[in-house]
Amino acid sequence: MSEIEAFVAGLPKAELHLHLEGSLEPELMFALARRNGVDIPFGSVDEVRAAYEFANLQDFLDIYYAGADVLREEQDFYDLTLAYLKRAAADAVRHVEVFFDPQTHTDRSIPFATVINGILAALAEGERELGITSGLILCFLRHLSEDAAFATLQTAEPYFDRLAGVGLDSSEVGHPPSKFRRVFAAAGQNGLRRVAHAGEEGPPAYVYEALDLLHIDRLDHGNRSLEDDALVGRLVREEMTLTVCPLSNLKLCVVDDLVNHPLRRMLELGLRATVNSDDPAYFGGYVNENYVKTARALGLGPTDLATLAKNSFTGSFLDDAAKTRHLAAVDAYADGFEI
Ligand code: HPA
Ligand code: ZN
């Protein structure tokens, strides 16, 4: 193990950009297909992995939604979530704020309660058995209508006290944040935090809309903000956390090579960037691999990596006391590590 790998392995961190459906490993996909009698268009785990070549976000989404079809029962959502939490615990993740896409399931006639009860039970188990605290973020699919998002929000109402917030994901270009202005306002009025994917493939104008019209508390991806200096200045001033996903960016051709990834520049500009895995089963790396590969490509050292880990706690929805505890743990770890 290299020194950077060893440093990252034990570095306490939070993961703030993780789609539970994107943590469905091919092995579990096959097991659930068998358990539920669902046909999948692949003959083997290797065949599934070989199909994971994407030219852009939509290429990925098509296969990601198809894969989610094996998720049918509450136990499936429980197994999916617990498998992710175990994998995250192995990467020294202490806190997660995870996304789920209820419409992907309710549109297949899976009841909302089946989905969320399985997820919530696993999150509770993860806290008990693995010591990982968590928040759950309900994402609206932006390729669907705002009316459909409203219907989803209404269905979720009995669970509002167990949700950290709402988010916005799926096909970005052509589906600007402004399309969801009213439903985000309603979510905010119900005390839910607001996050949105913006500036992954979409232009800086979409990031402005997410700030001004959706009143986001956190920006998911945000890469293309760097095309607009005034926007960067505003994100710095407003101490906006960006949930950056380097290996996702590489797999979806948002960057052509990790050596050209903007993460180092983001830190230099004073942006509060974090490192996350997005859809690790599809993009080939959980959070530590994102830290290590990006560190290698960009020449980041322990100080930068500790900053990224601290940003992940500062940008989380934990209360101030928990943030202070986690930040002290990162400092203690970094101070005690000889590199
Ligand atoms: N972008 C948009 N939608 C998504 C993503 C992403 O990176 N992952 C899962 N749904
Ligand atoms: Zn994402």
mmCIF file of C-alpha atoms and ligand atoms in Angstrom:
data_model
loop_
_atom_site.group_PDB
_atom_site.id
_atom_site.type_symbol
_atom_site.label_atom_id
_atom_site.label_comp_id
_atom_site.label_asym_id
_atom_site.label_seq_id
_atom_site.Cartn_x
_atom_site.Cartn_y
_atom_site.Cartn_z
ATOM 1 C CA MET A 1 0.000 0.000 0.000
ATOM 2 C CA SER A 2 1.397 3.415 -0.942
ATOM 3 C CA GLU A 3 1.608 6.166 1.661
ATOM 4 C CA ILE A 4 -1.276 8.044 0.073
ATOM 5 C CA GLU A 5 -3.384 4.873 0.061
ATOM 6 C CA ALA A 6 -2.546 4.261 3.715
ATOM 7 C CA PHE A 7 -3.375 7.860 4.627
ATOM 8 C CA VAL A 8 -6.738 7.755 2.831
ATOM 9 C CA ALA A 9 -7.583 4.286 4.207
ATOM 10 C CA GLY A 10 -7.845 5.548 7.778
ATOM 11 C CA LEU A 11 -8.882 9.147 7.098
ATOM 12 C CA PRO A 12 -12.304 9.762 8.707
ATOM 13 C CA LYS A 13 -14.693 11.114 6.091
ATOM 14 C CA ALA A 14 -18.313 11.700 5.130
ATOM 15 C CA GLU A 15 -19.870 10.761 1.801
ATOM 16 C CA LEU A 16 -22.403 13.303 0.564
ATOM 17 C CA HIS A 17 -23.061 12.233 -3.033
ATOM 18 C CA LEU A 18 -24.067 8.603 -3.347
ATOM 19 C CA HIS A 19 -27.063 7.213 -5.207
ATOM 20 C CA LEU A 20 -28.171 4.014 -3.475
ATOM 21 C CA GLU A 21 -29.367 2.581 -6.787
ATOM 22 C CA GLY A 22 -25.883 3.301 -8.126
ATOM 23 C CA SER A 23 -24.332 1.071 -5.469
ATOM 24 C CA LEU A 24 -26.043 -2.034 -6.909
ATOM 25 C CA GLU A 25 -23.110 -4.327 -7.670
ATOM 26 C CA PRO A 26 -23.563 -6.839 -10.532
ATOM 27 C CA GLU A 27 -23.323 -9.750 -8.070
ATOM 28 C CA LEU A 28 -26.259 -8.418 -6.051
ATOM 29 C CA MET A 29 -28.118 -7.578 -9.287
ATOM 30 C CA PHE A 30 -27.882 -11.255 -10.292
ATOM 31 C CA ALA A 31 -28.828 -12.499 -6.835
ATOM 32 C CA LEU A 32 -31.916 -10.259 -6.724
ATOM 33 C CA ALA A 33 -32.878 -11.150 -10.303
ATOM 34 C CA ARG A 34 -32.872 -14.806 -9.279
ATOM 35 C CA ARG A 35 -34.659 -14.183 -5.980
ATOM 36 C CA ASN A 36 -37.415 -12.144 -7.673
ATOM 37 C CA GLY A 37 -37.627 -14.073 -10.955
ATOM 38 C CA VAL A 38 -36.672 -11.001 -13.001
ATOM 39 C CA ASP A 39 -35.084 -11.382 -16.436
ATOM 40 C CA ILE A 40 -31.986 -9.279 -16.970
ATOM 41 C CA PRO A 41 -30.341 -8.830 -20.368
ATOM 42 C CA PHE A 42 -26.962 -10.192 -19.210
ATOM 43 C CA GLY A 43 -25.576 -13.715 -19.009
ATOM 44 C CA SER A 44 -22.891 -13.132 -16.391
ATOM 45 C CA VAL A 45 -21.390 -10.653 -13.961
ATOM 46 C CA ASP A 46 -18.507 -10.112 -16.390
ATOM 47 C CA GLU A 47 -20.964 -9.317 -19.166
ATOM 48 C CA VAL A 48 -22.605 -6.717 -16.945
ATOM 49 C CA ARG A 49 -19.284 -5.059 -16.116
ATOM 50 C CA ALA A 50 -18.297 -5.081 -19.790
ATOM 51 C CA ALA A 51 -21.474 -3.138 -20.613
ATOM 52 C CA TYR A 52 -20.400 -0.274 -18.343
ATOM 53 C CA GLU A 53 -18.821 1.932 -20.998
ATOM 54 C CA PHE A 54 -20.495 5.296 -21.212
ATOM 55 C CA ALA A 55 -20.049 8.231 -23.587
ATOM 56 C CA ASN A 56 -22.159 10.592 -21.487
ATOM 57 C CA LEU A 57 -24.638 10.830 -18.608
ATOM 58 C CA GLN A 58 -27.622 9.528 -20.612
ATOM 59 C CA ASP A 59 -25.746 6.383 -21.680
ATOM 60 C CA PHE A 60 -25.218 5.603 -18.025
ATOM 61 C CA LEU A 61 -28.745 6.500 -16.917
ATOM 62 C CA ASP A 62 -30.297 4.104 -19.443
ATOM 63 C CA ILE A 63 -28.430 1.148 -17.958
ATOM 64 C CA TYR A 64 -28.763 2.398 -14.360
ATOM 65 C CA TYR A 65 -32.572 2.535 -14.561
ATOM 66 C CA ALA A 66 -32.655 -0.892 -16.249
ATOM 67 C CA GLY A 67 -30.502 -2.374 -13.449
ATOM 68 C CA ALA A 68 -32.846 -0.987 -10.775
ATOM 69 C CA ASP A 69 -35.608 -3.261 -12.116
ATOM 70 C CA VAL A 70 -34.362 -6.133 -9.954
ATOM 71 C CA LEU A 71 -35.270 -4.141 -6.805
ATOM 72 C CA ARG A 72 -38.773 -5.274 -5.882
ATOM 73 C CA GLU A 73 -39.197 -6.054 -2.183
ATOM 74 C CA GLU A 74 -38.462 -4.145 1.009
ATOM 75 C CA GLN A 75 -35.717 -6.703 1.729
ATOM 76 C CA ASP A 76 -34.023 -5.812 -1.590
ATOM 77 C CA PHE A 77 -33.774 -2.128 -0.639
ATOM 78 C CA TYR A 78 -32.526 -3.163 2.782
ATOM 79 C CA ASP A 79 -29.853 -5.461 1.315
ATOM 80 C CA LEU A 80 -28.758 -2.820 -1.198
ATOM 81 C CA THR A 81 -28.401 -0.134 1.468
ATOM 82 C CA LEU A 82 -26.663 -2.333 4.028
ATOM 83 C CA ALA A 83 -24.164 -3.600 1.420
ATOM 84 C CA TYR A 84 -23.260 0.017 0.634
ATOM 85 C CA LEU A 85 -22.884 0.927 4.314
ATOM 86 C CA LYS A 86 -20.564 -2.027 4.940
ATOM 87 C CA ARG A 87 -18.426 -1.024 1.988
ATOM 88 C CA ALA A 88 -18.381 2.599 3.155
ATOM 89 C CA ALA A 89 -17.395 1.566 6.696
ATOM 90 C CA ALA A 90 -14.381 -0.221 5.213
ATOM 91 C CA ASP A 91 -13.369 3.150 3.706
ATOM 92 C CA ALA A 92 -13.433 4.929 7.109
ATOM 93 C CA VAL A 93 -16.695 6.683 6.217
ATOM 94 C CA ARG A 94 -18.292 7.905 9.444
ATOM 95 C CA HIS A 95 -21.363 9.682 8.050
ATOM 96 C CA VAL A 96 -23.344 9.395 4.805
ATOM 97 C CA GLU A 97 -26.064 11.432 3.162
ATOM 98 C CA VAL A 98 -27.462 9.179 0.466
ATOM 99 C CA PHE A 99 -29.813 9.760 -2.446
ATOM 100 C CA PHE A 100 -32.641 7.549 -3.565
ATOM 101 C CA ASP A 101 -34.870 7.899 -6.638
ATOM 102 C CA PRO A 102 -38.390 6.854 -5.559
ATOM 103 C CA GLN A 103 -39.936 7.539 -8.971
ATOM 104 C CA THR A 104 -37.724 4.871 -10.549
ATOM 105 C CA HIS A 105 -39.580 2.401 -8.354
ATOM 106 C CA THR A 106 -43.075 3.849 -7.942
ATOM 107 C CA ASP A 107 -43.297 4.096 -11.758
ATOM 108 C CA ARG A 108 -42.864 0.283 -11.758
ATOM 109 C CA SER A 109 -45.702 -0.045 -9.217
ATOM 110 C CA ILE A 110 -43.372 -0.626 -6.260
ATOM 111 C CA PRO A 111 -44.996 1.184 -3.303
ATOM 112 C CA PHE A 112 -43.080 4.152 -1.895
ATOM 113 C CA ALA A 113 -43.305 2.580 1.583
ATOM 114 C CA THR A 114 -41.572 -0.608 0.354
ATOM 115 C CA VAL A 115 -38.647 1.437 -0.896
ATOM 116 C CA ILE A 116 -38.193 3.819 1.993
ATOM 117 C CA ASN A 117 -38.899 1.329 4.789
ATOM 118 C CA GLY A 118 -36.171 -0.988 3.472
ATOM 119 C CA ILE A 119 -33.704 1.871 3.191
ATOM 120 C CA LEU A 120 -34.514 3.360 6.602
ATOM 121 C CA ALA A 121 -34.231 -0.027 8.347
ATOM 122 C CA ALA A 122 -30.758 -0.542 6.850
ATOM 123 C CA LEU A 123 -29.652 2.994 7.771
ATOM 124 C CA ALA A 124 -30.719 2.318 11.377
ATOM 125 C CA GLU A 125 -28.819 -0.994 11.334
ATOM 126 C CA GLY A 126 -25.775 0.793 9.881
ATOM 127 C CA GLU A 127 -25.755 3.216 12.779
ATOM 128 C CA ARG A 128 -26.195 0.447 15.361
ATOM 129 C CA GLU A 129 -23.731 -2.065 13.948
ATOM 130 C CA LEU A 130 -21.244 0.019 11.978
ATOM 131 C CA GLY A 131 -21.412 3.350 13.796
ATOM 132 C CA ILE A 132 -22.224 5.219 10.566
ATOM 133 C CA THR A 133 -24.679 8.094 10.990
ATOM 134 C CA SER A 134 -26.797 8.993 7.999
ATOM 135 C CA GLY A 135 -29.244 11.259 6.250
ATOM 136 C CA LEU A 136 -31.596 10.294 3.430
ATOM 137 C CA ILE A 137 -32.237 12.600 0.460
ATOM 138 C CA LEU A 138 -35.213 12.053 -1.829
ATOM 139 C CA CYS A 139 -34.302 12.923 -5.420
ATOM 140 C CA PHE A 140 -36.796 14.019 -8.027
ATOM 141 C CA LEU A 141 -36.114 12.753 -11.546
ATOM 142 C CA ARG A 142 -35.693 15.887 -13.627
ATOM 143 C CA HIS A 143 -36.649 14.229 -16.937
ATOM 144 C CA LEU A 144 -40.157 13.815 -15.455
ATOM 145 C CA SER A 145 -42.597 16.664 -14.841
ATOM 146 C CA GLU A 146 -42.827 18.984 -11.853
ATOM 147 C CA ASP A 147 -46.341 17.610 -11.264
ATOM 148 C CA ALA A 148 -44.848 14.129 -10.893
ATOM 149 C CA ALA A 149 -42.313 15.546 -8.428
ATOM 150 C CA PHE A 150 -45.166 17.131 -6.441
ATOM 151 C CA ALA A 151 -47.004 13.808 -6.324
ATOM 152 C CA THR A 152 -43.827 12.161 -5.010
ATOM 153 C CA LEU A 153 -43.378 14.855 -2.361
ATOM 154 C CA GLN A 154 -46.965 14.327 -1.249
ATOM 155 C CA THR A 155 -46.472 10.555 -1.012
ATOM 156 C CA ALA A 156 -43.368 11.157 1.098
ATOM 157 C CA GLU A 157 -45.143 13.418 3.587
ATOM 158 C CA PRO A 158 -45.531 10.788 6.372
ATOM 159 C CA TYR A 159 -41.730 10.380 6.232
ATOM 160 C CA PHE A 160 -40.667 14.038 6.243
ATOM 161 C CA ASP A 161 -39.227 13.728 9.753
ATOM 162 C CA ARG A 162 -36.965 10.920 8.524
ATOM 163 C CA LEU A 163 -35.728 12.752 5.423
ATOM 164 C CA ALA A 164 -32.730 15.087 5.457
ATOM 165 C CA GLY A 165 -33.814 16.766 2.265
ATOM 166 C CA VAL A 166 -34.708 16.652 -1.393
ATOM 167 C CA GLY A 167 -32.450 16.564 -4.433
ATOM 168 C CA LEU A 168 -32.620 16.694 -8.206
ATOM 169 C CA ASP A 169 -30.952 14.176 -10.502
ATOM 170 C CA SER A 170 -31.184 12.344 -13.858
ATOM 171 C CA SER A 171 -30.792 13.900 -17.347
ATOM 172 C CA GLU A 172 -29.556 17.446 -16.797
ATOM 173 C CA VAL A 173 -29.416 19.195 -20.171
ATOM 174 C CA GLY A 174 -32.888 20.331 -21.244
ATOM 175 C CA HIS A 175 -34.239 19.977 -17.706
ATOM 176 C CA PRO A 176 -33.056 23.123 -15.900
ATOM 177 C CA PRO A 177 -33.560 23.672 -12.175
ATOM 178 C CA SER A 178 -36.225 26.324 -12.936
ATOM 179 C CA LYS A 179 -38.559 23.489 -13.951
ATOM 180 C CA PHE A 180 -38.712 22.460 -10.255
ATOM 181 C CA ARG A 181 -38.907 25.857 -8.589
ATOM 182 C CA ARG A 182 -42.341 25.344 -6.994
ATOM 183 C CA VAL A 183 -41.753 21.848 -5.673
ATOM 184 C CA PHE A 184 -38.432 22.879 -4.123
ATOM 185 C CA ALA A 185 -40.195 25.831 -2.461
ATOM 186 C CA ALA A 186 -42.785 23.425 -1.034
ATOM 187 C CA ALA A 187 -40.036 21.105 0.243
ATOM 188 C CA GLY A 188 -38.295 24.066 1.907
ATOM 189 C CA GLN A 189 -41.548 25.135 3.572
ATOM 190 C CA ASN A 190 -41.721 21.646 5.067
ATOM 191 C CA GLY A 191 -38.303 22.012 6.655
ATOM 192 C CA LEU A 192 -36.428 19.855 4.144
ATOM 193 C CA ARG A 193 -32.919 20.775 2.979
ATOM 194 C CA ARG A 194 -32.408 21.248 -0.720
ATOM 195 C CA VAL A 195 -29.615 20.014 -2.980
ATOM 196 C CA ALA A 196 -29.420 19.669 -6.751
ATOM 197 C CA HIS A 197 -27.180 18.216 -9.429
ATOM 198 C CA ALA A 198 -26.076 21.150 -11.574
ATOM 199 C CA GLY A 199 -23.112 21.921 -13.769
ATOM 200 C CA GLU A 200 -22.245 18.270 -14.424
ATOM 201 C CA GLU A 201 -23.184 18.493 -18.115
ATOM 202 C CA GLY A 202 -25.349 21.613 -17.846
ATOM 203 C CA PRO A 203 -24.008 25.177 -18.180
ATOM 204 C CA PRO A 204 -23.209 27.686 -15.418
ATOM 205 C CA ALA A 205 -26.704 29.174 -15.945
ATOM 206 C CA TYR A 206 -28.125 25.988 -14.390
ATOM 207 C CA VAL A 207 -25.967 26.506 -11.295
ATOM 208 C CA TYR A 208 -27.286 30.074 -10.972
ATOM 209 C CA GLU A 209 -30.831 28.719 -11.227
ATOM 210 C CA ALA A 210 -30.131 26.109 -8.539
ATOM 211 C CA LEU A 211 -28.884 28.902 -6.240
ATOM 212 C CA ASP A 212 -31.492 31.564 -7.038
ATOM 213 C CA LEU A 213 -34.614 29.517 -7.753
ATOM 214 C CA LEU A 214 -34.140 26.281 -5.814
ATOM 215 C CA HIS A 215 -32.275 27.892 -2.871
ATOM 216 C CA ILE A 216 -29.943 24.935 -2.558
ATOM 217 C CA ASP A 217 -27.971 24.192 0.592
ATOM 218 C CA ARG A 218 -25.400 22.164 -1.361
ATOM 219 C CA LEU A 219 -24.363 21.797 -5.003
ATOM 220 C CA ASP A 220 -23.953 18.327 -6.508
ATOM 221 C CA HIS A 221 -21.070 18.196 -9.021
ATOM 222 C CA GLY A 222 -20.876 21.879 -10.027
ATOM 223 C CA ASN A 223 -17.862 21.297 -12.297
ATOM 224 C CA ARG A 224 -18.947 23.713 -15.003
ATOM 225 C CA SER A 225 -19.175 26.568 -12.478
ATOM 226 C CA LEU A 226 -15.479 27.057 -13.209
ATOM 227 C CA GLU A 227 -16.382 28.494 -16.624
ATOM 228 C CA ASP A 228 -17.783 31.588 -14.892
ATOM 229 C CA ASP A 229 -15.498 33.612 -12.594
ATOM 230 C CA ALA A 230 -18.362 35.587 -11.052
ATOM 231 C CA LEU A 231 -20.133 32.336 -10.209
ATOM 232 C CA VAL A 232 -16.985 30.918 -8.608
ATOM 233 C CA GLY A 233 -16.665 34.110 -6.532
ATOM 234 C CA ARG A 234 -20.234 33.746 -5.360
ATOM 235 C CA LEU A 235 -19.871 30.052 -4.463
ATOM 236 C CA VAL A 236 -16.751 30.901 -2.446
ATOM 237 C CA ARG A 237 -18.460 33.831 -0.667
ATOM 238 C CA GLU A 238 -21.533 31.762 0.115
ATOM 239 C CA GLU A 239 -19.366 28.866 1.374
ATOM 240 C CA MET A 240 -21.279 26.488 -0.862
ATOM 241 C CA THR A 241 -20.212 22.854 -0.611
ATOM 242 C CA LEU A 242 -19.658 21.065 -3.922
ATOM 243 C CA THR A 243 -20.027 17.283 -3.953
ATOM 244 C CA VAL A 244 -17.475 16.381 -6.592
ATOM 245 C CA CYS A 245 -17.249 12.854 -8.038
ATOM 246 C CA PRO A 246 -13.967 12.386 -9.912
ATOM 247 C CA LEU A 247 -14.298 8.768 -11.116
ATOM 248 C CA SER A 248 -17.882 9.460 -12.181
ATOM 249 C CA ASN A 249 -16.661 12.485 -14.128
ATOM 250 C CA LEU A 250 -14.103 10.271 -15.854
ATOM 251 C CA LYS A 251 -16.543 7.450 -16.688
ATOM 252 C CA LEU A 252 -19.184 9.875 -18.003
ATOM 253 C CA CYS A 253 -16.626 11.852 -20.036
ATOM 254 C CA VAL A 254 -17.158 15.059 -18.047
ATOM 255 C CA VAL A 255 -13.347 15.044 -17.959
ATOM 256 C CA ASP A 256 -11.163 13.290 -20.552
ATOM 257 C CA ASP A 257 -8.467 12.293 -18.074
ATOM 258 C CA LEU A 258 -8.127 12.513 -14.291
ATOM 259 C CA VAL A 259 -4.998 14.651 -14.712
ATOM 260 C CA ASN A 260 -7.327 17.304 -16.142
ATOM 261 C CA HIS A 261 -9.852 17.049 -13.317
ATOM 262 C CA PRO A 262 -10.674 20.474 -11.808
ATOM 263 C CA LEU A 263 -10.542 19.342 -8.160
ATOM 264 C CA ARG A 264 -7.152 20.898 -7.412
ATOM 265 C CA ARG A 265 -8.206 24.141 -9.064
ATOM 266 C CA MET A 266 -11.429 24.136 -7.036
ATOM 267 C CA LEU A 267 -9.426 23.930 -3.803
ATOM 268 C CA GLU A 268 -7.007 26.623 -4.966
ATOM 269 C CA LEU A 269 -9.933 28.910 -5.786
ATOM 270 C CA GLY A 270 -11.260 28.462 -2.251
ATOM 271 C CA LEU A 271 -14.273 26.358 -3.211
ATOM 272 C CA ARG A 272 -15.497 23.953 -0.552
ATOM 273 C CA ALA A 273 -15.051 20.773 -2.594
ATOM 274 C CA THR A 274 -15.630 17.252 -1.340
ATOM 275 C CA VAL A 275 -14.851 13.860 -2.911
ATOM 276 C CA ASN A 276 -17.603 11.279 -3.437
ATOM 277 C CA SER A 277 -18.305 8.136 -5.434
ATOM 278 C CA ASP A 278 -21.732 8.947 -7.015
ATOM 279 C CA ASP A 279 -22.583 5.479 -8.448
ATOM 280 C CA PRO A 280 -19.654 3.294 -7.391
ATOM 281 C CA ALA A 281 -20.988 0.008 -8.783
ATOM 282 C CA TYR A 282 -21.057 1.593 -12.238
ATOM 283 C CA PHE A 283 -18.020 3.873 -12.099
ATOM 284 C CA GLY A 284 -15.497 1.458 -10.644
ATOM 285 C CA GLY A 285 -14.521 2.913 -7.313
ATOM 286 C CA TYR A 286 -15.831 3.636 -3.836
ATOM 287 C CA VAL A 287 -14.909 6.816 -2.023
ATOM 288 C CA ASN A 288 -11.334 5.933 -1.057
ATOM 289 C CA GLU A 289 -10.480 5.006 -4.617
ATOM 290 C CA ASN A 290 -11.810 8.397 -5.668
ATOM 291 C CA TYR A 291 -9.500 10.091 -3.154
ATOM 292 C CA VAL A 292 -6.452 7.997 -4.064
ATOM 293 C CA LYS A 293 -6.730 8.087 -7.850
ATOM 294 C CA THR A 294 -7.443 11.815 -7.865
ATOM 295 C CA ALA A 295 -4.574 12.485 -5.445
ATOM 296 C CA ARG A 296 -2.210 10.563 -7.713
ATOM 297 C CA ALA A 297 -3.417 12.276 -10.884
ATOM 298 C CA LEU A 298 -3.313 15.791 -9.424
ATOM 299 C CA GLY A 299 -0.420 15.455 -6.968
ATOM 300 C CA LEU A 300 -2.562 16.105 -3.900
ATOM 301 C CA GLY A 301 -0.882 15.474 -0.547
ATOM 302 C CA PRO A 302 -2.098 14.683 2.971
ATOM 303 C CA THR A 303 -2.937 18.325 3.726
ATOM 304 C CA ASP A 304 -5.229 18.566 0.680
ATOM 305 C CA LEU A 305 -6.796 15.189 1.481
ATOM 306 C CA ALA A 306 -7.454 16.223 5.081
ATOM 307 C CA THR A 307 -9.036 19.456 3.769
ATOM 308 C CA LEU A 308 -11.324 17.414 1.509
ATOM 309 C CA ALA A 309 -12.324 15.174 4.431
ATOM 310 C CA LYS A 310 -12.970 18.196 6.644
ATOM 311 C CA ASN A 311 -15.052 19.794 3.897
ATOM 312 C CA SER A 312 -17.172 16.632 3.825
ATOM 313 C CA PHE A 313 -18.118 17.084 7.486
ATOM 314 C CA THR A 314 -18.479 20.867 7.307
ATOM 315 C CA GLY A 315 -20.750 20.533 4.264
ATOM 316 C CA SER A 316 -22.888 17.797 5.816
ATOM 317 C CA PHE A 317 -26.257 18.315 7.506
ATOM 318 C CA LEU A 318 -24.886 17.139 10.861
ATOM 319 C CA ASP A 319 -25.393 19.450 13.835
ATOM 320 C CA ASP A 320 -22.559 21.675 14.990
ATOM 321 C CA ALA A 321 -21.511 19.449 17.880
ATOM 322 C CA ALA A 322 -21.142 16.411 15.613
ATOM 323 C CA LYS A 323 -19.259 18.463 13.018
ATOM 324 C CA THR A 324 -16.828 19.680 15.683
ATOM 325 C CA ARG A 325 -16.208 16.115 16.857
ATOM 326 C CA HIS A 326 -15.559 14.822 13.335
ATOM 327 C CA LEU A 327 -13.316 17.750 12.409
ATOM 328 C CA ALA A 328 -11.232 17.141 15.530
ATOM 329 C CA ALA A 329 -10.972 13.456 14.559
ATOM 330 C CA VAL A 330 -9.638 14.373 11.102
ATOM 331 C CA ASP A 331 -7.072 16.725 12.658
ATOM 332 C CA ALA A 332 -5.998 14.118 15.196
ATOM 333 C CA TYR A 333 -5.641 11.509 12.440
ATOM 334 C CA ALA A 334 -3.637 13.796 10.163
ATOM 335 C CA ASP A 335 -1.393 14.950 13.044
ATOM 336 C CA GLY A 336 -0.691 11.374 14.055
ATOM 337 C CA PHE A 337 0.111 10.157 10.562
ATOM 338 C CA GLU A 338 3.783 10.114 9.593
ATOM 339 C CA ILE A 339 4.156 10.664 5.860
HETATM 340 N N1 HPA B 1 -26.076 12.728 -12.546
HETATM 341 C C1 HPA B 1 -27.402 12.770 -12.735
HETATM 342 N N2 HPA B 1 -28.208 11.811 -12.336
HETATM 343 C C2 HPA B 1 -27.693 10.758 -11.706
HETATM 344 C C3 HPA B 1 -26.338 10.657 -11.489
HETATM 345 C C4 HPA B 1 -25.486 11.704 -11.918
HETATM 346 O O1 HPA B 1 -24.257 11.713 -11.742
HETATM 347 N N3 HPA B 1 -26.154 9.481 -10.859
HETATM 348 C C5 HPA B 1 -27.356 8.908 -10.689
HETATM 349 N N4 HPA B 1 -28.312 9.680 -11.207
HETATM 350 ZN ZN ZN B 2 -25.063 11.995 -8.787
#
